mmCIF file of C-alpha atoms and ligand atoms in Angstrom:
data_model
loop_
_atom_site.group_PDB
_atom_site.id
_atom_site.type_symbol
_atom_site.label_atom_id
_atom_site.label_comp_id
_atom_site.label_asym_id
_atom_site.label_seq_id
_atom_site.Cartn_x
_atom_site.Cartn_y
_atom_site.Cartn_z
ATOM 1 C CA MET A 1 82.704 -27.078 -30.426
ATOM 2 C CA PHE A 2 83.761 -28.388 -33.825
ATOM 3 C CA ARG A 3 80.731 -26.818 -35.414
ATOM 4 C CA ASN A 4 82.108 -23.327 -34.850
ATOM 5 C CA MET A 5 85.589 -24.099 -36.106
ATOM 6 C CA ALA A 6 86.626 -22.488 -39.343
ATOM 7 C CA ARG A 7 87.596 -24.949 -42.032
ATOM 8 C CA ARG A 8 89.650 -24.531 -45.168
ATOM 9 C CA PRO A 9 87.733 -24.499 -48.433
ATOM 10 C CA ILE A 10 88.196 -27.336 -50.912
ATOM 11 C CA GLU A 11 90.101 -26.072 -53.933
ATOM 12 C CA LYS A 12 89.417 -27.532 -57.335
ATOM 13 C CA THR A 13 90.571 -26.309 -60.712
ATOM 14 C CA GLU A 14 87.962 -26.744 -63.379
ATOM 15 C CA THR A 15 87.295 -25.389 -66.818
ATOM 16 C CA TYR A 16 84.200 -23.551 -67.909
ATOM 17 C CA LEU A 17 83.094 -21.689 -71.011
ATOM 18 C CA LYS A 18 83.467 -17.964 -70.553
ATOM 19 C CA TYR A 19 81.121 -15.926 -72.764
ATOM 20 C CA GLY A 20 79.916 -19.289 -73.990
ATOM 21 C CA PHE A 21 82.951 -20.040 -76.128
ATOM 22 C CA VAL A 22 86.237 -19.332 -74.332
ATOM 23 C CA ILE A 23 87.572 -22.376 -72.507
ATOM 24 C CA THR A 24 88.725 -20.905 -69.212
ATOM 25 C CA GLU A 25 90.509 -22.550 -66.319
ATOM 26 C CA HIS A 26 89.269 -21.298 -62.987
ATOM 27 C CA LYS A 27 89.998 -22.337 -59.439
ATOM 28 C CA PHE A 28 86.766 -22.939 -57.598
ATOM 29 C CA HIS A 29 86.390 -23.085 -53.838
ATOM 30 C CA TYR A 30 83.918 -25.413 -52.254
ATOM 31 C CA CYS A 31 82.434 -25.578 -48.796
ATOM 32 C CA PRO A 32 84.137 -28.479 -46.950
ATOM 33 C CA LYS A 33 80.849 -29.367 -45.313
ATOM 34 C CA CYS A 34 78.031 -29.196 -47.861
ATOM 35 C CA LYS A 35 80.287 -29.079 -50.965
ATOM 36 C CA SER A 36 78.472 -26.145 -52.493
ATOM 37 C CA VAL A 37 80.570 -23.705 -54.487
ATOM 38 C CA LEU A 38 81.667 -20.584 -52.644
ATOM 39 C CA ASN A 39 81.526 -17.290 -54.466
ATOM 40 C CA ALA A 40 85.026 -16.211 -53.496
ATOM 41 C CA GLY A 41 87.838 -14.208 -55.030
ATOM 42 C CA PRO A 42 90.957 -12.331 -53.985
ATOM 43 C CA ASN A 43 88.853 -9.328 -53.026
ATOM 44 C CA HIS A 44 85.894 -11.225 -51.693
ATOM 45 C CA THR A 45 86.193 -14.025 -49.200
ATOM 46 C CA PRO A 46 82.992 -14.983 -47.418
ATOM 47 C CA ASN A 47 83.462 -15.874 -43.767
ATOM 48 C CA TYR A 48 80.625 -18.344 -43.861
ATOM 49 C CA CYS A 49 79.093 -20.686 -46.375
ATOM 50 C CA SER A 50 75.921 -19.040 -47.626
ATOM 51 C CA ARG A 51 74.173 -22.392 -47.766
ATOM 52 C CA CYS A 52 74.984 -24.258 -44.569
ATOM 53 C CA GLY A 53 76.677 -21.596 -42.447
ATOM 54 C CA GLN A 54 79.997 -23.439 -42.123
ATOM 55 C CA LYS A 55 82.709 -21.018 -41.055
ATOM 56 C CA ILE A 56 85.352 -20.802 -43.782
ATOM 57 C CA ASN A 57 89.000 -19.879 -43.333
ATOM 58 C CA PHE A 58 90.589 -18.545 -46.508
ATOM 59 C CA SER A 59 93.956 -17.732 -44.968
ATOM 60 C CA GLY A 60 96.738 -19.425 -46.882
ATOM 61 C CA VAL A 61 94.630 -19.759 -50.011
ATOM 62 C CA VAL A 62 96.671 -18.928 -53.092
ATOM 63 C CA TRP A 63 94.633 -17.082 -55.677
ATOM 64 C CA THR A 64 95.398 -17.946 -59.248
ATOM 65 C CA LYS A 65 94.315 -15.972 -62.271
ATOM 66 C CA ASP A 66 91.897 -17.489 -64.733
ATOM 67 C CA ARG A 67 93.694 -19.012 -67.662
ATOM 68 C CA GLU A 68 92.179 -18.982 -71.113
ATOM 69 C CA LEU A 69 92.980 -22.229 -72.881
ATOM 70 C CA GLY A 70 91.387 -21.589 -76.247
ATOM 71 C CA PHE A 71 88.059 -21.494 -77.962
ATOM 72 C CA GLY A 72 85.416 -24.143 -77.595
HETATM 73 ZN ZN1 ZN B 1 78.293 -25.209 -46.771
#
């Protein structure tokens, strides 16, 4: 059944304002099925999407550190 197959998350690097003023580059991981953002990190990889229940396979994912680009 395809429904039970683990899928790789969608990786997307985006910037956000940390503390409200530090422009920070962060790699987000999205559910390949419902496209909601997964709360994942090197020490925390959810096995399932908390929204739609899609099984997620994080093996092979390269974790990159947040990069501060400057002040907004
Ligand atoms: Zn999902």
